[in-house]
C-alpha cells in the first residue's frame, strides 16, 4: 500500500521548509540594511565570468553587470578556449568599458580551472562568480555584499535565479521549481542550519581569503559549486542565501537537456556526500543535518520506487490497487500552499512575473517527484565514472539544452 514513509516524508519536509522560510523572512532584514552602498571606497569585488562558446549571451550579460548599483568592482572575463566568437566579443567589450579585463586560456580545461586561474591573480576583498548566460538585477551585488559583511564567518552568499525562458512547458515547470522548492529550501536551510546544501554557480559572492584557504575550486568535481560549498564548511565557514539578490537565467528547454543537467547536479551531490560520510563524526552540526537530509531524500526515492513497483505488480497480477488518496491530497494542497506563499513573499518583487503559471501546478506536482526518481537512480549509476576534469562538455548550458 502506498502511504508510508514514501509519502509522509515529503509532506513533513514541505512544512519544515515553509516554516523555516517564514522565520528566515522575519530575520532577514539585518542582512540588507546596507544594500544601497554606492561609495567607491567600499569592499572591492572581482566579478569572474568564465566562458566557453557564449557568443549569444555574453554581451547582454556583461551589459547588465555594468548597470548594477555598486561601484568598486571590475569584471574578469575568462575565455576557456572558445571555438566561436566569444573572445572577439570580449575584446570589443574591453574597448567599451574600462573596468573589464580578459584572460584567455590556451586550451579548454573546464570552468573550475578557469576560475582558479583568475583567483590566483585576484587582489579583491570579494569574488563574485556569475554565468555568462545570465541577466543581473541592478541591486543584486549590493545585497550580496551587505549579507556577507554581516558575519566574518560567512564565506559565501548565493543569490536567487529566476527562470527567464518560460515559453515552453519545461521552462514554466522550472520557473515554478525555482520560485517554490529551490527558494524555500534554501531559506529554511539558512535559518535552521546556517548552512545551505550548495551555493549557485550562477550568482555567488565569495570571501576571497576563504577561497584561497580551500585552494579554490576542484577541477575533478562534477559540480564545482557543491564541492566548494562543502570545502568551506570543512574550514568552519558558513554559506548562506540572499533571495533579494536576483538574476534571470536560461534553463534547458528539452527533457533531454533538463535530465542531463539534473543528473550532473545529482552526481555532484553524491560525490560530496560519499566523501563526507567517511568522516561523519568530524563534521559540524549543520553539515551532519544536511548529510542526514540528503540520506533521507535518497531513502525516499528508493522506497517510493519500490512502492510504485509494488502497486503495479498488485494491480496487474492481483487486480488490486490500494492508494492512500488522503495523503496525496494533502501533498497536493502543500504544493498549492507553496505557490501561494511564494507569491505572497514576492508580491513586491517586480523582477518576478508569475503570470498564469498556477495552471501548471497539477502537472508540476507529479513531474517534480518523477524527475527526482529518475535523477537519483541515474546519478548513482554514474557515480563511479572517472573524471579527469569537469570540462564544459560535461554540463548542460541551459539555453542550448
Phi, psi and omega in degrees: 000132180276113181166014179263224181305323185297339177252324183287328181300307180296329177295312180299313182294328178297317178292326176298317180295319180295314180297315178299321179295321179298312181291326176300316181296325180290329183263353192285343185300331182295340183270355186236013184294335181248027190294336184266022179303126180228003184289146185286342182264017176288177179305137180281144182228129169259125179262112181268124174234101180272131190231141169219111181055060183245031184298333183288326188243348188304309186297312181295325179293314179295319180296328176290328175293325180290348181259002182290152184272061177208141189255322190271072180210159169226155181256125179252108179267123183244116179265121182265058179055056179294153179256003178249211184265020183302310182296321178298319178292325177300315180295327176293319181294327179297323179288339182268325183236135185277349184257026180244135172235153183243140170231123184244117179284149183278342176212156181285116183235001178101163186296316183298317179298318180295317180294320180296324177298313180295321180297322182296339182250000183280143176240007185286161176291318183230156178236124177257119178261127182225162175262157186275355179249043188228148175246126190255134176290139188305327182270001188302313182292322179300318177297316182294317179298316180299319181290317184288335178281350182292335183206126180295346179273355175277116182267337182206143174232126182255145180267190185243116175280141174240132183291129182264316184271086184253024182288326182264166177298321178300318179295318180295318179295322178288328173302314179297319180298317183291319183278343181253279188297305185297315181296310184290324178297317179294320177299313182294317179297319179298319182286310186286322190247338190072006179230148169240157183301317180201147169282163180263131180294344185279333182198093179217133177260125181248150168280116187302320180301320179293320177300318179296325180295329179260012177062035173070212185267144180279125182286339181273344183288137178293324177235099186294335180288318176295316183298315182291329177301312183284333174295323177292322175298320180299336179270002178090010179270170173245151170233133187227187191231136176233095185291346178281345176276098190254150171209159178251135185235161172260131181248164179303137182261358180234159178297319180299312180295321179297312182295322179299317179295313185288327176295322176296317177298316181296320179293322177298319177296320178294322178301314180295315181297316180299319180294321187270339177294336179295336179227048186302325184285348179265356182282157175291165181300317179298319179295320179298318179293321176297317179296320178296318179297319178297317180296320178296322179295317178293320177299320178300316181300315182290321180289320180290328177294317178296319180296319179295317177300319180295320179300312180296319180298313181293325181290318184284315188261341183238359180052044184225131180225111181239114181230135176281086184294331180300315180292322178297320178295318179299318182291323176295323176299320178297321177299316177295321178297319176305312183296314181297317180293320178300317180294324178293314181299322185261020185300334181259002181272098180291345181286344183248121181249114184279328180052228182246036184292343178299338179295339182265003182300318179301318179291319179300322181306316181275318186296323183299315184280328174298319176301316180300320180296311181299315184295315182296314179298318179293320180296319177296323181297320184265003189301323187262013172296142180274135179231121177286311172205147185278090180284169183299329181296344181276355185236159176267129185269012173076286186287349176244017183307000000 
